[in-house]
Amino acid sequence: ALLFITVYTADGFYEFVEDHCVFNSTKLDDIEYIRSYYYNKLEYTRFSSSVGKYVGYTEYGVRNAEYWNNLPGELSRMRNEKERYCLINVGNDHEAAL
């Protein structure tokens, strides 16, 4: 699985976003793209290409998910991340492993 993390810190608190791809083969249908938003190690919002929309896990995360799910073009952009972000990187990782 691919993993990229962005970290923001201030006064001992931190927020980070994690993008990763879960895959069993290099076929696009076998790849899942996930973007998770965390605050102090607690995941509060997630986009999964399998679900096709944002899901919130806390009160704040639910508000974020509702907002992002209603932005014009946002879901389309995130759904395209599986192909744009994962497909080429999964292919590279698969080739390197062989």
mmCIF file of C-alpha atoms in Angstrom:
data_model
loop_
_atom_site.group_PDB
_atom_site.id
_atom_site.type_symbol
_atom_site.label_atom_id
_atom_site.label_comp_id
_atom_site.label_asym_id
_atom_site.label_seq_id
_atom_site.Cartn_x
_atom_site.Cartn_y
_atom_site.Cartn_z
ATOM 1 C CA ALA A 1 0.000 0.000 0.000
ATOM 2 C CA LEU A 2 1.193 3.516 -0.761
ATOM 3 C CA LEU A 3 1.291 6.031 2.056
ATOM 4 C CA PHE A 4 1.853 9.788 2.071
ATOM 5 C CA ILE A 5 1.337 11.879 5.175
ATOM 6 C CA THR A 6 1.087 15.652 5.599
ATOM 7 C CA VAL A 7 1.487 16.965 9.162
ATOM 8 C CA TYR A 8 0.431 20.318 10.637
ATOM 9 C CA THR A 9 1.439 21.123 14.220
ATOM 10 C CA ALA A 10 0.713 23.971 16.624
ATOM 11 C CA ASP A 11 1.242 24.052 20.387
ATOM 12 C CA GLY A 12 1.533 20.280 20.708
ATOM 13 C CA PHE A 13 -1.595 19.436 18.708
ATOM 14 C CA TYR A 14 -1.334 18.037 15.223
ATOM 15 C CA GLU A 15 -3.508 17.414 12.238
ATOM 16 C CA PHE A 16 -2.537 15.247 9.319
ATOM 17 C CA VAL A 17 -3.937 13.901 6.085
ATOM 18 C CA GLU A 18 -3.112 10.406 4.890
ATOM 19 C CA ASP A 19 -3.545 9.253 1.293
ATOM 20 C CA HIS A 20 -3.123 5.580 0.542
ATOM 21 C CA CYS A 21 -3.994 2.947 -1.990
ATOM 22 C CA VAL A 22 -5.092 -0.569 -1.095
ATOM 23 C CA PHE A 23 -4.668 -3.097 -3.879
ATOM 24 C CA ASN A 24 -4.544 -6.789 -4.743
ATOM 25 C CA SER A 25 -3.492 -6.356 -8.366
ATOM 26 C CA THR A 26 -2.636 -3.609 -10.836
ATOM 27 C CA LYS A 27 -6.179 -3.603 -12.283
ATOM 28 C CA LEU A 28 -8.100 -0.404 -11.555
ATOM 29 C CA ASP A 29 -11.106 -2.382 -10.259
ATOM 30 C CA ASP A 30 -8.892 -4.002 -7.587
ATOM 31 C CA ILE A 31 -7.610 -0.673 -6.212
ATOM 32 C CA GLU A 32 -9.156 1.414 -3.432
ATOM 33 C CA TYR A 33 -8.082 5.023 -2.855
ATOM 34 C CA ILE A 34 -8.515 6.346 0.696
ATOM 35 C CA ARG A 35 -7.887 9.848 2.053
ATOM 36 C CA SER A 36 -8.156 10.128 5.844
ATOM 37 C CA TYR A 37 -8.125 13.290 7.966
ATOM 38 C CA TYR A 38 -6.812 13.020 11.538
ATOM 39 C CA TYR A 39 -6.562 15.308 14.533
ATOM 40 C CA ASN A 40 -4.453 14.095 17.452
ATOM 41 C CA LYS A 41 -4.460 10.511 16.106
ATOM 42 C CA LEU A 42 -8.270 10.442 15.805
ATOM 43 C CA GLU A 43 -9.653 9.984 12.304
ATOM 44 C CA TYR A 44 -12.499 12.415 11.856
ATOM 45 C CA THR A 45 -13.253 12.265 8.095
ATOM 46 C CA ARG A 46 -12.507 9.786 5.303
ATOM 47 C CA PHE A 47 -13.011 9.601 1.562
ATOM 48 C CA SER A 48 -12.996 6.080 0.120
ATOM 49 C CA SER A 49 -13.286 5.362 -3.592
ATOM 50 C CA SER A 50 -15.261 2.232 -2.669
ATOM 51 C CA VAL A 51 -17.914 4.318 -0.905
ATOM 52 C CA GLY A 52 -17.612 7.201 -3.383
ATOM 53 C CA LYS A 53 -18.109 9.996 -0.871
ATOM 54 C CA TYR A 54 -16.795 11.472 2.377
ATOM 55 C CA VAL A 55 -17.851 9.933 5.677
ATOM 56 C CA GLY A 56 -17.480 11.652 9.055
ATOM 57 C CA TYR A 57 -16.607 9.845 12.284
ATOM 58 C CA THR A 58 -16.900 12.729 14.750
ATOM 59 C CA GLU A 59 -19.279 15.680 15.005
ATOM 60 C CA TYR A 60 -16.693 17.878 13.298
ATOM 61 C CA GLY A 61 -15.994 15.162 10.713
ATOM 62 C CA VAL A 62 -19.685 14.780 9.863
ATOM 63 C CA ARG A 63 -19.924 18.527 9.213
ATOM 64 C CA ASN A 64 -16.829 18.369 6.984
ATOM 65 C CA ALA A 65 -18.198 15.363 5.093
ATOM 66 C CA GLU A 66 -21.555 17.046 4.490
ATOM 67 C CA TYR A 67 -19.848 20.196 3.253
ATOM 68 C CA TRP A 68 -17.379 18.401 0.941
ATOM 69 C CA ASN A 69 -20.036 16.013 -0.399
ATOM 70 C CA ASN A 70 -22.091 19.046 -1.495
ATOM 71 C CA LEU A 71 -19.269 20.990 -3.187
ATOM 72 C CA PRO A 72 -19.678 20.998 -6.967
ATOM 73 C CA GLY A 73 -16.994 18.833 -8.538
ATOM 74 C CA GLU A 74 -15.393 17.693 -5.260
ATOM 75 C CA LEU A 75 -16.667 14.104 -5.361
ATOM 76 C CA SER A 76 -15.800 13.828 -9.039
ATOM 77 C CA ARG A 77 -12.273 15.071 -8.323
ATOM 78 C CA MET A 78 -11.784 12.641 -5.454
ATOM 79 C CA ARG A 79 -13.196 9.691 -7.411
ATOM 80 C CA ASN A 80 -10.632 10.408 -10.139
ATOM 81 C CA GLU A 81 -7.790 10.204 -7.610
ATOM 82 C CA LYS A 82 -7.899 6.400 -7.760
ATOM 83 C CA GLU A 83 -6.815 6.491 -11.380
ATOM 84 C CA ARG A 84 -4.592 9.585 -11.181
ATOM 85 C CA TYR A 85 -2.831 8.868 -7.896
ATOM 86 C CA CYS A 86 -3.019 5.116 -7.364
ATOM 87 C CA LEU A 87 -2.899 3.442 -10.757
ATOM 88 C CA ILE A 88 0.588 4.611 -11.786
ATOM 89 C CA ASN A 89 2.076 4.193 -8.306
ATOM 90 C CA VAL A 90 0.602 0.729 -7.832
ATOM 91 C CA GLY A 91 2.076 -0.238 -11.205
ATOM 92 C CA ASN A 92 5.484 1.086 -10.158
ATOM 93 C CA ASP A 93 5.371 -0.725 -6.798
ATOM 94 C CA HIS A 94 4.221 -3.948 -8.448
ATOM 95 C CA GLU A 95 7.072 -3.827 -10.980
ATOM 96 C CA ALA A 96 9.628 -3.051 -8.257
ATOM 97 C CA ALA A 97 8.416 -5.993 -6.169
ATOM 98 C CA LEU A 98 8.835 -8.384 -9.073
#
